[in-house]
PDB file of C-alpha atoms in Angstrom:
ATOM      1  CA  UNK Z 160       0.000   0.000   0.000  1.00 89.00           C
ATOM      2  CA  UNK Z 161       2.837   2.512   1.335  1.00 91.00           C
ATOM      3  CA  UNK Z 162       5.125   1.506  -1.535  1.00 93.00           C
ATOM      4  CA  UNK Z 163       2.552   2.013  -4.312  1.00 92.00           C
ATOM      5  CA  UNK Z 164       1.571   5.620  -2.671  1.00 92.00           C
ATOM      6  CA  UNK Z 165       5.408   6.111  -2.604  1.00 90.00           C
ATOM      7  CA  UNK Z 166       5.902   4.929  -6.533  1.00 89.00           C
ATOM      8  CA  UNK Z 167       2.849   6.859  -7.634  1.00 88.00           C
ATOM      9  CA  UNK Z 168       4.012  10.173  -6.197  1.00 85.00           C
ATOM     10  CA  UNK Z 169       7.344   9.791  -7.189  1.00 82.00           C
ATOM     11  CA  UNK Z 170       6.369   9.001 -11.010  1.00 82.00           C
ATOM     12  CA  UNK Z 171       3.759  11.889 -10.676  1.00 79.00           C
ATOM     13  CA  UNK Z 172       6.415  14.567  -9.496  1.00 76.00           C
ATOM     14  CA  UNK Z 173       9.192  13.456 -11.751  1.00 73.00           C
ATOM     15  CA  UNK Z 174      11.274  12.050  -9.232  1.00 75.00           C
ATOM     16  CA  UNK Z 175      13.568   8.700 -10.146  1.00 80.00           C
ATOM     17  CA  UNK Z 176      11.527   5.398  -8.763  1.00 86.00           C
ATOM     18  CA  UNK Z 177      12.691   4.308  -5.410  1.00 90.00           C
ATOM     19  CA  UNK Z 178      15.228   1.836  -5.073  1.00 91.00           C
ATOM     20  CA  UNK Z 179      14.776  -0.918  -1.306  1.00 93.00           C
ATOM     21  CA  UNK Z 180      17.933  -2.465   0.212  1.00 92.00           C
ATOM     22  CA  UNK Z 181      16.498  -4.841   3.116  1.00 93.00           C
ATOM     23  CA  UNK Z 182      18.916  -6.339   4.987  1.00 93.00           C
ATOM     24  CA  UNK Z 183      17.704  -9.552   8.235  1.00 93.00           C
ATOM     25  CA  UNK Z 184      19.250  -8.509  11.303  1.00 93.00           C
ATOM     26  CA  UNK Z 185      17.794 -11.514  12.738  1.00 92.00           C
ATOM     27  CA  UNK Z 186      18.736 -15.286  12.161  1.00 93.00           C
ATOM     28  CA  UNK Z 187      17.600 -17.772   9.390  1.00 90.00           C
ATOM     29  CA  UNK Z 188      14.619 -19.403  11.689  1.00 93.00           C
ATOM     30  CA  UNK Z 189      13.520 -16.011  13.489  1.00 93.00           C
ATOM     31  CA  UNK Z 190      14.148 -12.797  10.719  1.00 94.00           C
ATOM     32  CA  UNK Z 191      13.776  -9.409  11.541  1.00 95.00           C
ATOM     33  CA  UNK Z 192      14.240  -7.590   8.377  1.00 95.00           C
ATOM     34  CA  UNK Z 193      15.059  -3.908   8.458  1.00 94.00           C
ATOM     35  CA  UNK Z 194      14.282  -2.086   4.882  1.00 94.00           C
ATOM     36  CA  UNK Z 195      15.952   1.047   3.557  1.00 93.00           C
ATOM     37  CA  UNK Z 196      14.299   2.841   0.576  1.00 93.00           C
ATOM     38  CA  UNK Z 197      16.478   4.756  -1.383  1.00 90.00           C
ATOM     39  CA  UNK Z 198      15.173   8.067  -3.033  1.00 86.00           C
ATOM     40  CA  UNK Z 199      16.994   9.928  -5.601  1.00 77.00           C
ATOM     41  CA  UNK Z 200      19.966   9.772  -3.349  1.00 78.00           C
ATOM     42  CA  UNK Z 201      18.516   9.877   0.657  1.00 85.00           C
ATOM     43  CA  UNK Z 202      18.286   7.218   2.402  1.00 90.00           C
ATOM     44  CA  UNK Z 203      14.755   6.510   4.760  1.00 91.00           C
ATOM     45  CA  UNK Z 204      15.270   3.184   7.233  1.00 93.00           C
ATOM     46  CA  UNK Z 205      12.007   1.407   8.585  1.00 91.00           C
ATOM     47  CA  UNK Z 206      11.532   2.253  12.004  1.00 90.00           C
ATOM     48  CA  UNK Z 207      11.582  -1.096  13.132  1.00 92.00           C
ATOM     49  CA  UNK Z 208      12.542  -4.666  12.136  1.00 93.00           C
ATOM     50  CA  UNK Z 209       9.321  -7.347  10.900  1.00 94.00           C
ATOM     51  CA  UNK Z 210       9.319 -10.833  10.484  1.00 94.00           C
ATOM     52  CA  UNK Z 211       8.585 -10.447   6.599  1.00 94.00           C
ATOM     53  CA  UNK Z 212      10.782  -8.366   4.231  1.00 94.00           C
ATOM     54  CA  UNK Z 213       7.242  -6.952   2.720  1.00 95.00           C
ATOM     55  CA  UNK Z 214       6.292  -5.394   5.984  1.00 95.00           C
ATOM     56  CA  UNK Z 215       9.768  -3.707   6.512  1.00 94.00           C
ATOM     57  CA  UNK Z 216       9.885  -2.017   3.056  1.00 94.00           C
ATOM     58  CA  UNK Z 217       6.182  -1.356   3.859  1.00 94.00           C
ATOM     59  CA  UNK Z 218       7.411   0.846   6.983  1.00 94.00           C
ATOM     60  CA  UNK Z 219      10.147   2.387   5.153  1.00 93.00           C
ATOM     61  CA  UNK Z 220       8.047   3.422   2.067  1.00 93.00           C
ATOM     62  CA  UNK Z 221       5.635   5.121   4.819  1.00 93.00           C
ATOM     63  CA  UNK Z 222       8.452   7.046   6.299  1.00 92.00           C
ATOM     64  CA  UNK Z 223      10.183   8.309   3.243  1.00 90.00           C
ATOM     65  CA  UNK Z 224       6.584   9.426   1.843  1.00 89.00           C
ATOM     66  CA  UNK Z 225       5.674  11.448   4.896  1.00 89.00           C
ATOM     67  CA  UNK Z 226       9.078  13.369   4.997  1.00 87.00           C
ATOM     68  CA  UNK Z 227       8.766  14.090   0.894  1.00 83.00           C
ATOM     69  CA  UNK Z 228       5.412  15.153   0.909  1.00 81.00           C
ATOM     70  CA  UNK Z 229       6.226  17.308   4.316  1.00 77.00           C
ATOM     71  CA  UNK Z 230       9.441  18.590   2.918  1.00 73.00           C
ATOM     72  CA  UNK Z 231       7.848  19.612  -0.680  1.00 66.00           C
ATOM     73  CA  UNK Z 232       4.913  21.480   1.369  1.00 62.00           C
ATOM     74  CA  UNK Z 233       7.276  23.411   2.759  1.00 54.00           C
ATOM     75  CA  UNK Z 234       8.942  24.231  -0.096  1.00 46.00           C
ATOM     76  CA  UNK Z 235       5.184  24.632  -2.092  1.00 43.00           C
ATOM     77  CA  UNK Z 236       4.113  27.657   0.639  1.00 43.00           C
ATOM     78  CA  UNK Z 237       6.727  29.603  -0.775  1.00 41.00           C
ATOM     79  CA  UNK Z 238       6.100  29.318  -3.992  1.00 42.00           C
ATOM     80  CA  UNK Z 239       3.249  30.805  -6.092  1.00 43.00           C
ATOM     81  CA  UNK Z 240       3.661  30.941  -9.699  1.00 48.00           C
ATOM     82  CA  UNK Z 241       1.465  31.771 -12.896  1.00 53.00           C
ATOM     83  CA  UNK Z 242      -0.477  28.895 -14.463  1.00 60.00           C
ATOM     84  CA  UNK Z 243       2.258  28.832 -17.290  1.00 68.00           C
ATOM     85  CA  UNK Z 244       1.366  26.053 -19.549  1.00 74.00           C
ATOM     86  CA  UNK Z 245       0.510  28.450 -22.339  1.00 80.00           C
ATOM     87  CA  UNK Z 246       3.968  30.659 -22.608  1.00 85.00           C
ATOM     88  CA  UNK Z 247       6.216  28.875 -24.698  1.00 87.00           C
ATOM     89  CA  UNK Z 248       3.460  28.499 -27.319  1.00 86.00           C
ATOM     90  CA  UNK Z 249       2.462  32.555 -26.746  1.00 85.00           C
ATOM     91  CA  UNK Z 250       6.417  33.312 -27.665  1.00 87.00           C
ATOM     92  CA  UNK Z 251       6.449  31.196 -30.611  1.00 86.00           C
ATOM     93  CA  UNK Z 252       3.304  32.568 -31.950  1.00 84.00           C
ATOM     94  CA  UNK Z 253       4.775  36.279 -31.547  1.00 83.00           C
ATOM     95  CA  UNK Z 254       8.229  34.790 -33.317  1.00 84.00           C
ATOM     96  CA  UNK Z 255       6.171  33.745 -36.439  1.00 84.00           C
ATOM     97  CA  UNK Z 256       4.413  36.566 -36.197  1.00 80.00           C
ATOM     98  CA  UNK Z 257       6.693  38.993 -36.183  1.00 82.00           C
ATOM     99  CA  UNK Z 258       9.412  37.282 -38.581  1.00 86.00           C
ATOM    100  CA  UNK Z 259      11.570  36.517 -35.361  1.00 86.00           C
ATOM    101  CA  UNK Z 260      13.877  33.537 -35.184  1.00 87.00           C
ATOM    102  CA  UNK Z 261      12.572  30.984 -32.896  1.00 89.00           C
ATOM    103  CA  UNK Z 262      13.815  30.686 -29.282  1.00 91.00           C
ATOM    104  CA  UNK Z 263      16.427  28.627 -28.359  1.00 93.00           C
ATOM    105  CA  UNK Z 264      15.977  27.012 -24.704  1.00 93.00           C
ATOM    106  CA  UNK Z 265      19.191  25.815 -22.565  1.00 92.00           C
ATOM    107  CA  UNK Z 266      17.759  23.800 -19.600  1.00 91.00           C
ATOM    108  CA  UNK Z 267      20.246  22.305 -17.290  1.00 90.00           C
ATOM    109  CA  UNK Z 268      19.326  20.037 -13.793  1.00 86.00           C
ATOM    110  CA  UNK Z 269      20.759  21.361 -10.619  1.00 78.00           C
ATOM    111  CA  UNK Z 270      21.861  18.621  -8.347  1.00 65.00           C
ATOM    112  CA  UNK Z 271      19.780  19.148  -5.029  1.00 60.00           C
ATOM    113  CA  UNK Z 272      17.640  17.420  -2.836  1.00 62.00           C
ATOM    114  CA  UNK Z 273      15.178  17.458  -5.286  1.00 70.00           C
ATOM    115  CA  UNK Z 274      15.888  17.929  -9.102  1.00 76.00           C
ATOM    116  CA  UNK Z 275      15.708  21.451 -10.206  1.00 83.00           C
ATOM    117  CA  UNK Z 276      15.724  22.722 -13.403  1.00 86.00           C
ATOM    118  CA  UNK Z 277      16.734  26.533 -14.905  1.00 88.00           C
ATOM    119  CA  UNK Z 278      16.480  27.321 -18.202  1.00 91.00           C
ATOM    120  CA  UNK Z 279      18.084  30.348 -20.179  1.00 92.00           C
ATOM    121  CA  UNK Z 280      16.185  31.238 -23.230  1.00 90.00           C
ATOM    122  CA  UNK Z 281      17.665  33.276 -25.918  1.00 91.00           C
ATOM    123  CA  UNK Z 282      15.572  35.475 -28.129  1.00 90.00           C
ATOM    124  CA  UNK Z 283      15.713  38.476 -30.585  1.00 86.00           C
ATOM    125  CA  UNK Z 284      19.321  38.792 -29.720  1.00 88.00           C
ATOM    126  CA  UNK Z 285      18.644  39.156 -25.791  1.00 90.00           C
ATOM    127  CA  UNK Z 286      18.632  36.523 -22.785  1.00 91.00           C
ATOM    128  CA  UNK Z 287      16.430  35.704 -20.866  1.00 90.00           C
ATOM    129  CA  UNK Z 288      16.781  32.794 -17.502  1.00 89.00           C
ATOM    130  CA  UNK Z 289      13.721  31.675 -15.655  1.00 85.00           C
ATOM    131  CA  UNK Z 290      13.213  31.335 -12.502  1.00 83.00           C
ATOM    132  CA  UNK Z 291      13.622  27.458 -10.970  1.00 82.00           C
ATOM    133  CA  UNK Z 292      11.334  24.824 -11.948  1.00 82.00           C
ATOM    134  CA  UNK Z 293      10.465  21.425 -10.793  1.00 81.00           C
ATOM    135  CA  UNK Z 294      10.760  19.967 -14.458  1.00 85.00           C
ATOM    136  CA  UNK Z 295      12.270  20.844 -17.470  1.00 88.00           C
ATOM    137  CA  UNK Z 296       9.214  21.749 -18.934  1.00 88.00           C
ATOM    138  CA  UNK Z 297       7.898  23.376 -15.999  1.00 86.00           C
ATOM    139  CA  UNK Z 298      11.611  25.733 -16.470  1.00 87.00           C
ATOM    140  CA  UNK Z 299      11.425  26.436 -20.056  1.00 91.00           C
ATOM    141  CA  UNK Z 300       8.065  27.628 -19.428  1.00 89.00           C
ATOM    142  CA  UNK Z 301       9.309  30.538 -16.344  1.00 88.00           C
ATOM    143  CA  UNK Z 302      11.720  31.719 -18.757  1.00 90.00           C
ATOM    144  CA  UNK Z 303       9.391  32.191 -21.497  1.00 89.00           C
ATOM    145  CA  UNK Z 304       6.889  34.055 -19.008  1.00 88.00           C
ATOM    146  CA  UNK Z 305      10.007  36.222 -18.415  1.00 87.00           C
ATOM    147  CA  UNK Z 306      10.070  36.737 -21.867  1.00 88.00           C
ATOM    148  CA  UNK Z 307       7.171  38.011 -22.187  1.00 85.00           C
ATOM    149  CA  UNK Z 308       6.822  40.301 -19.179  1.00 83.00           C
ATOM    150  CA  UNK Z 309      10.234  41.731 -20.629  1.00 84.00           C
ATOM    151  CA  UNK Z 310       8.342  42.157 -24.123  1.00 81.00           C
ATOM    152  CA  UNK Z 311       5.378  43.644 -22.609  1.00 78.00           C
ATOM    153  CA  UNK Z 312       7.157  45.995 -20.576  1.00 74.00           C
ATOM    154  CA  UNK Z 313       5.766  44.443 -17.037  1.00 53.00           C
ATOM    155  CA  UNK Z 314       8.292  42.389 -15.751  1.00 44.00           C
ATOM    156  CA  UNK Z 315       7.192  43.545 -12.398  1.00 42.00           C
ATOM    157  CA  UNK Z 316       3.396  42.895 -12.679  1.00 38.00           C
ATOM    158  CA  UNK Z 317       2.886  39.254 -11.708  1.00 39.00           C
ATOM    159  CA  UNK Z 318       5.125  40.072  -8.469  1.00 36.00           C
ATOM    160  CA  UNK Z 319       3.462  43.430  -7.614  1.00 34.00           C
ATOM    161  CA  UNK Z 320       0.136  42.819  -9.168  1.00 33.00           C
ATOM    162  CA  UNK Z 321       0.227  45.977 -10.418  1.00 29.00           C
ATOM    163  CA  UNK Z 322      -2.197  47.113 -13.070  1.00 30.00           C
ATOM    164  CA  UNK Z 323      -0.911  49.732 -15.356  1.00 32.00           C
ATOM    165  CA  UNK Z 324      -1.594  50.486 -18.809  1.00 33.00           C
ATOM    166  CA  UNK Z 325       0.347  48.665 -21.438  1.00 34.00           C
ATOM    167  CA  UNK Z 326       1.120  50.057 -24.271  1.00 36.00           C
ATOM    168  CA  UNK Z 327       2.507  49.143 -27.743  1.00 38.00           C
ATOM    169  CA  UNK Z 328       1.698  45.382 -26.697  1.00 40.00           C
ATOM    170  CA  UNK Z 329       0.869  42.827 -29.321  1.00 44.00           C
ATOM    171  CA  UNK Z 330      -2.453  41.764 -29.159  1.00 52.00           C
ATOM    172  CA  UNK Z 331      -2.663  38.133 -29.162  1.00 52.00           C
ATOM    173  CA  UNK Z 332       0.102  38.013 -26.415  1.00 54.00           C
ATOM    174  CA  UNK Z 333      -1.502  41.164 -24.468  1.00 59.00           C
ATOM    175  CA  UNK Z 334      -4.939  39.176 -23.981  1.00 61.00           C
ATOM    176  CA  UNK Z 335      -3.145  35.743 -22.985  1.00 58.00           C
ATOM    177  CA  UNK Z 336      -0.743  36.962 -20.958  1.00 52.00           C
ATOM    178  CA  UNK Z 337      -3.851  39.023 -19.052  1.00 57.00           C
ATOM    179  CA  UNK Z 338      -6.142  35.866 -18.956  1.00 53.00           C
ATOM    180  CA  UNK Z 339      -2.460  33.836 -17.230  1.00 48.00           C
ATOM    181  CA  UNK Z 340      -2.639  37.116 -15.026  1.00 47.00           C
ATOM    182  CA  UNK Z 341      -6.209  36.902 -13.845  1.00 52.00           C
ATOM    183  CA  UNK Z 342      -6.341  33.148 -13.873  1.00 47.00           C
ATOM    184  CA  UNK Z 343      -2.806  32.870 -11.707  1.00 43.00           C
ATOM    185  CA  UNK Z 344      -4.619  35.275  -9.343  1.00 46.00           C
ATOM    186  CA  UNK Z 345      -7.242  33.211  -8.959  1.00 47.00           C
ATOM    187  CA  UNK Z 346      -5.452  29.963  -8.501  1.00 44.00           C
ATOM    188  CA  UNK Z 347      -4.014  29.009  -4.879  1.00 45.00           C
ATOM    189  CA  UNK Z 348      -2.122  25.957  -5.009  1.00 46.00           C
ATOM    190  CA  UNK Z 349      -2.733  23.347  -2.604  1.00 47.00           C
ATOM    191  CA  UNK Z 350       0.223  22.074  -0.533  1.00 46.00           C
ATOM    192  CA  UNK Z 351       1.881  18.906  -3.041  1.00 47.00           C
ATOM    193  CA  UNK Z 352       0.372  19.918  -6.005  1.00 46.00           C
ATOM    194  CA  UNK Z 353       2.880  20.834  -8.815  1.00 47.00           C
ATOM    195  CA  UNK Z 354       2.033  22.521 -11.811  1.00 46.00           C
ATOM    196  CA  UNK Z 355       1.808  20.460 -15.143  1.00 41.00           C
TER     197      UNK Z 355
END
């Protein structure tokens, strides 16, 4: 039960699957198996030792769940972003439009606790990096929203929610970038949830 909780979050957040070392601190006739999961790279030991090797990575899938979920929470109530799923597509559109060359991600992992991705975006001759993402995707996506504030002249108005005029905007990108605005001002994550 624990270890399919365990695998399903870990596949849902783009984590690598966990990997169980049990080990029988007991003798042949009378086991008492102690499990260790493994978790890209931390270790989580069941609390105590069982008489079946099931039970103990049972225990130690429980454990390491309840510290990832508690330490991503953590992280999550510091963290409100846009709903961002539609910015890379918004910058492209405004490339082709406008007879600009295409822009050319650069996404690399940082090695943490938890993968992190940043991604530097180069376009119309300028750079542009994102702020830290989850995922690749999730990275690529920041630093075309920062692309776009930088376009529209607001680079400030997500963080300040500040409503001032813009001018000289192009249309199509005005209106979706206002209906991210409104929509990310609406939306309140709830603690684990990650954006898509």
């Amino acid at each position: 039960m624990h270890k399919n909780k365990l695998q399903e979050y870990l596949q849902k957040s783009g984590f690598p699957l966990p990997v169980y070392l049990t080990d029988n601190e007991g003798f042949a006739h009378a086991p008492k198996f102690r499990s260790t999961v493994v978790v890209n790279g931390r270790e989580f030991k069941s609390r105590l030792t069982y008489s079946h090797r099931k039970e103990a990575e049972q225990d130690a899938a429980e454990l390491a769940l309840k510290i990832i979920i508690h330490d991503t929470n953590n992280i999550e109530e510091c963290t409100v972003l846009p709903d961002l799923i539609y910015c890379k597509s918004i910058l492209n559109e405004y490339a082709v439009r406008k007879n600009i060359g295409s822009p050319q991600y650069t996404t690399t992992q940082k090695s943490e606790l938890h993968p992190v991705f940043i991604s530097t975006l180069v376009f119309n001759g300028r750079i542009y990096t994102g702020q830290v993402g989850k995922s690749k995707k999730e990275a690529e996506q920041l630093a075309a929203f920062i692309t776009i504030q930088s376009l529209l002249g607001t680079s400030n108005m997500f963080l300040e929610g500040s409503s001032k005029q813009m001018t000289d905007t192009p249309g199509p990108i005005k209106r979706k970038l206002d209906s991210i605005n409104l929509e990310s001002k609406k939306q309140t994550r709830e603690p684990g949830q990650f954006l898509s």
